[in-house]
mmCIF file of C-alpha atoms in Angstrom:
data_model
loop_
_atom_site.group_PDB
_atom_site.id
_atom_site.type_symbol
_atom_site.label_atom_id
_atom_site.label_comp_id
_atom_site.label_asym_id
_atom_site.label_seq_id
_atom_site.Cartn_x
_atom_site.Cartn_y
_atom_site.Cartn_z
ATOM 1 C CA MET I 473 38.915 -73.116 39.369
ATOM 2 C CA THR I 474 40.817 -75.646 41.001
ATOM 3 C CA GLY I 475 44.110 -73.016 41.311
ATOM 4 C CA LEU I 476 42.265 -70.326 43.009
ATOM 5 C CA ARG I 477 40.751 -72.775 45.145
ATOM 6 C CA GLU I 478 44.205 -73.778 46.394
ATOM 7 C CA ARG I 479 45.612 -70.325 46.559
ATOM 8 C CA GLN I 480 42.771 -69.533 48.855
ATOM 9 C CA LYS I 481 43.474 -72.777 51.216
ATOM 10 C CA GLU I 482 47.491 -71.600 51.255
ATOM 11 C CA GLN I 483 46.177 -68.344 52.105
ATOM 12 C CA ARG I 484 43.905 -69.481 54.936
ATOM 13 C CA ARG I 485 46.794 -71.890 56.216
ATOM 14 C CA GLN I 486 49.487 -68.328 56.116
ATOM 15 C CA LEU I 487 47.173 -67.265 58.476
ATOM 16 C CA ILE I 488 46.202 -69.799 60.488
ATOM 17 C CA ALA I 489 49.720 -70.050 60.845
ATOM 18 C CA ASP I 490 50.439 -66.263 61.270
ATOM 19 C CA ALA I 491 47.267 -65.520 63.879
ATOM 20 C CA ALA I 492 49.428 -68.776 66.301
ATOM 21 C CA LEU I 493 52.636 -67.588 65.784
ATOM 22 C CA GLU I 494 51.366 -63.755 67.370
ATOM 23 C CA LEU I 495 49.860 -65.680 70.210
ATOM 24 C CA PHE I 496 52.784 -68.262 70.740
ATOM 25 C CA LYS I 497 54.457 -65.192 71.452
ATOM 26 C CA THR I 498 52.494 -63.671 73.710
ATOM 27 C CA HIS I 499 51.012 -65.905 75.934
ATOM 28 C CA GLY I 500 53.617 -68.649 75.567
ATOM 29 C CA PHE I 501 53.001 -71.801 73.239
ATOM 30 C CA ILE I 502 52.170 -73.686 76.098
ATOM 31 C CA ALA I 503 48.932 -71.266 77.588
ATOM 32 C CA THR I 504 47.914 -70.959 74.185
ATOM 33 C CA THR I 505 44.653 -72.852 73.318
ATOM 34 C CA LEU I 506 43.214 -73.813 69.405
ATOM 35 C CA GLU I 507 40.929 -72.226 70.012
ATOM 36 C CA GLN I 508 42.240 -68.668 71.190
ATOM 37 C CA ILE I 509 44.147 -69.685 67.605
ATOM 38 C CA ALA I 510 41.274 -70.033 65.743
ATOM 39 C CA ASN I 511 39.523 -66.946 67.004
ATOM 40 C CA GLN I 512 42.490 -64.960 66.196
ATOM 41 C CA ALA I 513 42.780 -66.255 62.398
ATOM 42 C CA GLY I 514 38.394 -65.778 62.624
ATOM 43 C CA VAL I 515 37.929 -69.771 61.757
ATOM 44 C CA SER I 516 36.346 -72.216 63.595
ATOM 45 C CA ALA I 517 38.753 -74.744 65.890
ATOM 46 C CA PRO I 518 37.436 -77.566 63.970
ATOM 47 C CA THR I 519 39.025 -75.625 60.549
ATOM 48 C CA VAL I 520 42.289 -75.118 62.387
ATOM 49 C CA VAL I 521 42.400 -78.746 63.200
ATOM 50 C CA ASN I 522 41.913 -79.621 59.782
ATOM 51 C CA TYR I 523 44.481 -77.612 58.123
ATOM 52 C CA PHE I 524 46.741 -78.808 60.638
ATOM 53 C CA GLY I 525 45.989 -81.336 62.819
ATOM 54 C CA GLY I 526 47.036 -79.707 66.438
ATOM 55 C CA LYS I 527 49.232 -77.232 67.941
ATOM 56 C CA GLN I 528 52.464 -79.030 67.642
ATOM 57 C CA GLU I 529 52.074 -79.093 63.662
ATOM 58 C CA ILE I 530 51.413 -75.236 63.676
ATOM 59 C CA LEU I 531 54.854 -75.039 65.401
ATOM 60 C CA LEU I 532 56.565 -77.681 62.701
ATOM 61 C CA ALA I 533 54.676 -75.782 59.881
ATOM 62 C CA LEU I 534 56.416 -72.253 61.400
ATOM 63 C CA LEU I 535 59.964 -74.034 62.254
ATOM 64 C CA LYS I 536 60.138 -75.730 58.713
ATOM 65 C CA GLU I 537 59.809 -72.491 56.480
ATOM 66 C CA PRO I 538 63.136 -70.773 57.480
ATOM 67 C CA ASP I 539 65.299 -74.422 57.560
ATOM 68 C CA GLN I 540 63.686 -74.728 54.047
ATOM 69 C CA GLN I 541 64.587 -70.598 53.272
ATOM 70 C CA ALA I 542 67.773 -71.857 54.322
ATOM 71 C CA MET I 543 68.026 -74.646 52.458
ATOM 72 C CA ARG I 544 66.721 -73.291 48.928
ATOM 73 C CA GLU I 545 69.560 -70.261 49.335
ATOM 74 C CA ALA I 546 72.116 -72.755 50.093
ATOM 75 C CA ARG I 547 71.979 -74.970 47.093
ATOM 76 C CA SER I 548 71.663 -71.844 45.326
ATOM 77 C CA ARG I 549 75.755 -70.582 46.672
ATOM 78 C CA LEU I 550 77.255 -74.186 45.793
ATOM 79 C CA ASP I 551 79.250 -74.145 42.886
ATOM 80 C CA GLU I 552 82.714 -76.474 41.862
ATOM 81 C CA ASN I 553 84.318 -74.303 44.055
ATOM 82 C CA SER I 554 82.878 -74.802 47.031
ATOM 83 C CA ASP I 555 84.807 -76.037 49.870
ATOM 84 C CA PRO I 556 82.590 -78.900 52.067
ATOM 85 C CA LEU I 557 83.465 -76.906 55.625
ATOM 86 C CA ASP I 558 82.322 -73.745 54.307
ATOM 87 C CA ALA I 559 79.337 -75.653 52.455
ATOM 88 C CA LEU I 560 78.001 -77.218 56.128
ATOM 89 C CA CYS I 561 78.835 -73.343 57.745
ATOM 90 C CA GLU I 562 76.920 -71.406 55.098
ATOM 91 C CA LEU I 563 74.195 -73.921 55.611
ATOM 92 C CA GLU I 564 73.985 -73.938 59.360
ATOM 93 C CA GLY I 565 74.758 -70.056 59.379
ATOM 94 C CA LEU I 566 71.586 -69.261 57.238
ATOM 95 C CA MET I 567 69.347 -71.937 59.093
ATOM 96 C CA THR I 568 70.279 -69.669 62.782
ATOM 97 C CA THR I 569 69.856 -67.025 61.065
ATOM 98 C CA TYR I 570 66.434 -67.601 60.141
ATOM 99 C CA GLN I 571 65.276 -69.806 62.674
ATOM 100 C CA LEU I 572 65.954 -66.935 64.987
ATOM 101 C CA ARG I 573 64.417 -64.363 63.257
ATOM 102 C CA ALA I 574 61.325 -66.574 63.556
ATOM 103 C CA MET I 575 61.060 -66.867 67.085
ATOM 104 C CA PRO I 576 62.192 -64.675 69.620
ATOM 105 C CA ALA I 577 64.533 -65.900 72.570
ATOM 106 C CA SER I 578 61.592 -65.963 74.922
ATOM 107 C CA LEU I 579 59.899 -68.910 73.360
ATOM 108 C CA TRP I 580 62.804 -70.769 72.273
ATOM 109 C CA ARG I 581 63.355 -70.727 75.558
ATOM 110 C CA GLU I 582 59.416 -72.432 76.383
ATOM 111 C CA LEU I 583 60.136 -74.442 73.899
ATOM 112 C CA ALA I 584 64.111 -75.720 74.689
ATOM 113 C CA PRO I 585 63.428 -78.906 77.660
ATOM 114 C CA PHE I 586 60.724 -80.729 74.648
ATOM 115 C CA LEU I 587 62.509 -80.289 71.728
ATOM 116 C CA PHE I 588 64.128 -83.251 72.471
ATOM 117 C CA THR I 589 62.256 -85.693 74.013
ATOM 118 C CA GLY I 590 58.796 -86.044 74.370
ATOM 119 C CA ASP I 591 55.759 -85.331 72.021
ATOM 120 C CA LEU I 592 57.320 -82.410 70.351
ATOM 121 C CA ALA I 593 60.320 -84.345 69.711
ATOM 122 C CA GLU I 594 58.215 -86.880 68.027
ATOM 123 C CA THR I 595 56.394 -84.076 65.928
ATOM 124 C CA PHE I 596 59.399 -82.830 64.985
ATOM 125 C CA GLN I 597 61.063 -85.701 62.882
ATOM 126 C CA PRO I 598 60.173 -84.686 59.501
ATOM 127 C CA TRP I 599 61.880 -81.442 60.541
ATOM 128 C CA ASN I 600 64.959 -83.188 61.469
ATOM 129 C CA ALA I 601 64.725 -85.863 58.575
ATOM 130 C CA ALA I 602 64.557 -82.794 56.012
ATOM 131 C CA VAL I 603 67.679 -81.097 57.403
ATOM 132 C CA ILE I 604 68.970 -84.832 57.431
ATOM 133 C CA GLU I 605 68.337 -85.279 53.514
ATOM 134 C CA GLU I 606 69.591 -81.904 53.146
ATOM 135 C CA ALA I 607 72.701 -82.036 54.620
ATOM 136 C CA ARG I 608 73.615 -85.470 52.940
ATOM 137 C CA ALA I 609 72.936 -84.432 49.571
ATOM 138 C CA LEU I 610 75.294 -81.311 49.713
ATOM 139 C CA LEU I 611 78.117 -84.577 51.467
ATOM 140 C CA LEU I 612 77.299 -86.223 48.833
ATOM 141 C CA HIS I 613 77.542 -83.761 46.008
ATOM 142 C CA PHE I 614 81.203 -83.204 47.473
ATOM 143 C CA GLN I 615 81.996 -87.107 47.887
ATOM 144 C CA ARG I 616 81.083 -87.154 44.153
ATOM 145 C CA GLN I 617 83.431 -84.546 43.910
ATOM 146 C CA GLY I 618 85.847 -86.780 45.130
ATOM 147 C CA ALA I 619 86.204 -84.034 48.136
ATOM 148 C CA LEU I 620 85.324 -86.618 50.321
ATOM 149 C CA ARG I 621 86.679 -89.965 51.229
ATOM 150 C CA GLU I 622 84.678 -92.707 49.895
ATOM 151 C CA SER I 623 84.974 -94.766 53.043
ATOM 152 C CA VAL I 624 83.174 -91.621 55.017
ATOM 153 C CA ASP I 625 79.184 -92.257 56.147
ATOM 154 C CA ILE I 626 77.017 -90.177 54.769
ATOM 155 C CA ASP I 627 74.175 -90.786 56.528
ATOM 156 C CA VAL I 628 76.135 -90.915 59.902
ATOM 157 C CA ALA I 629 77.619 -87.237 58.969
ATOM 158 C CA ALA I 630 74.542 -85.988 57.689
ATOM 159 C CA THR I 631 72.985 -87.171 61.402
ATOM 160 C CA VAL I 632 76.041 -85.851 63.726
ATOM 161 C CA PHE I 633 75.442 -82.161 61.949
ATOM 162 C CA ASN I 634 71.831 -82.099 62.303
ATOM 163 C CA GLN I 635 72.119 -83.075 66.594
ATOM 164 C CA TYR I 636 74.842 -81.078 66.969
ATOM 165 C CA ALA I 637 73.608 -78.064 65.122
ATOM 166 C CA ASN I 638 70.269 -78.102 66.648
ATOM 167 C CA MET I 639 71.443 -78.725 70.256
ATOM 168 C CA ALA I 640 74.303 -75.192 69.659
ATOM 169 C CA PHE I 641 71.627 -73.871 68.197
ATOM 170 C CA ILE I 642 69.137 -74.535 70.996
ATOM 171 C CA ARG I 643 72.446 -72.774 73.443
ATOM 172 C CA LEU I 644 71.983 -69.644 71.170
ATOM 173 C CA ALA I 645 68.696 -69.060 70.987
ATOM 174 C CA THR I 646 68.255 -69.135 74.844
ATOM 175 C CA GLU I 647 71.004 -66.954 75.728
ATOM 176 C CA LYS I 648 69.946 -63.188 76.911
ATOM 177 C CA THR I 649 72.351 -61.869 74.087
ATOM 178 C CA PRO I 650 72.932 -64.318 71.628
ATOM 179 C CA ASP I 651 76.097 -64.023 70.520
ATOM 180 C CA ARG I 652 76.240 -65.124 66.393
ATOM 181 C CA LYS I 653 79.932 -64.265 66.007
ATOM 182 C CA ALA I 654 81.372 -66.636 68.629
ATOM 183 C CA HIS I 655 78.811 -69.714 67.734
ATOM 184 C CA ALA I 656 80.117 -69.355 64.220
ATOM 185 C CA LYS I 657 83.366 -69.894 65.548
ATOM 186 C CA HIS I 658 82.207 -72.383 67.479
ATOM 187 C CA MET I 659 80.823 -74.574 65.145
ATOM 188 C CA ARG I 660 83.237 -73.704 62.748
ATOM 189 C CA ASP I 661 85.368 -75.387 65.047
ATOM 190 C CA VAL I 662 83.274 -78.359 65.214
ATOM 191 C CA LEU I 663 82.460 -78.889 61.705
ATOM 192 C CA GLY I 664 86.059 -78.029 61.040
ATOM 193 C CA LEU I 665 86.644 -81.877 63.587
ATOM 194 C CA MET I 666 84.165 -83.618 61.624
ATOM 195 C CA CYS I 667 85.574 -82.505 58.189
ATOM 196 C CA HIS I 668 89.558 -82.743 58.657
ATOM 197 C CA GLY I 669 89.156 -85.746 60.902
ATOM 198 C CA MET I 670 90.991 -86.437 64.245
ATOM 199 C CA LEU I 671 93.471 -88.975 62.815
ATOM 200 C CA LYS I 672 97.319 -88.180 60.905
ATOM 201 C CA GLY I 673 96.335 -88.272 56.773
#
């Protein structure tokens, strides 16, 4: 019975998230109200609040899922022959692919000014923390293998990866016609600089 109840709760949660995404796409994030989301999902506004808390938390859930999918996929492709640069590029590329599918450019353009400062940025801290932790685990894997210097500050490297990937993604996602090829080349150049450094060996 507990399993059934949990499945029903998850289905309702997904129903609310799907309803919110449709409204965000149609009306924009700011113009969409909790009442509209509740009506679209066929539930009450207090139910929406009970499941998520508010609009920002729904948005966070919608954005976390593509990244979680990318992380799972990147992890599954990792083996003893993997290269640190290739692995970071693959992780960033998968996150970019799934996030571009998750939200239309119009919604990214609306959200862009709020993603790095203010309440929305604060709400998204757990999302950023999860990406940093994944990058950290990836870099630690290579450091233990001897592919990265022991002196490398993994926490700083993981934070730089997340922050730069975020900025580059927003630039790509808000382009009229996102140039994925140019973005991938640029990210490989930047991540290559991070991995190989600028000092003579």
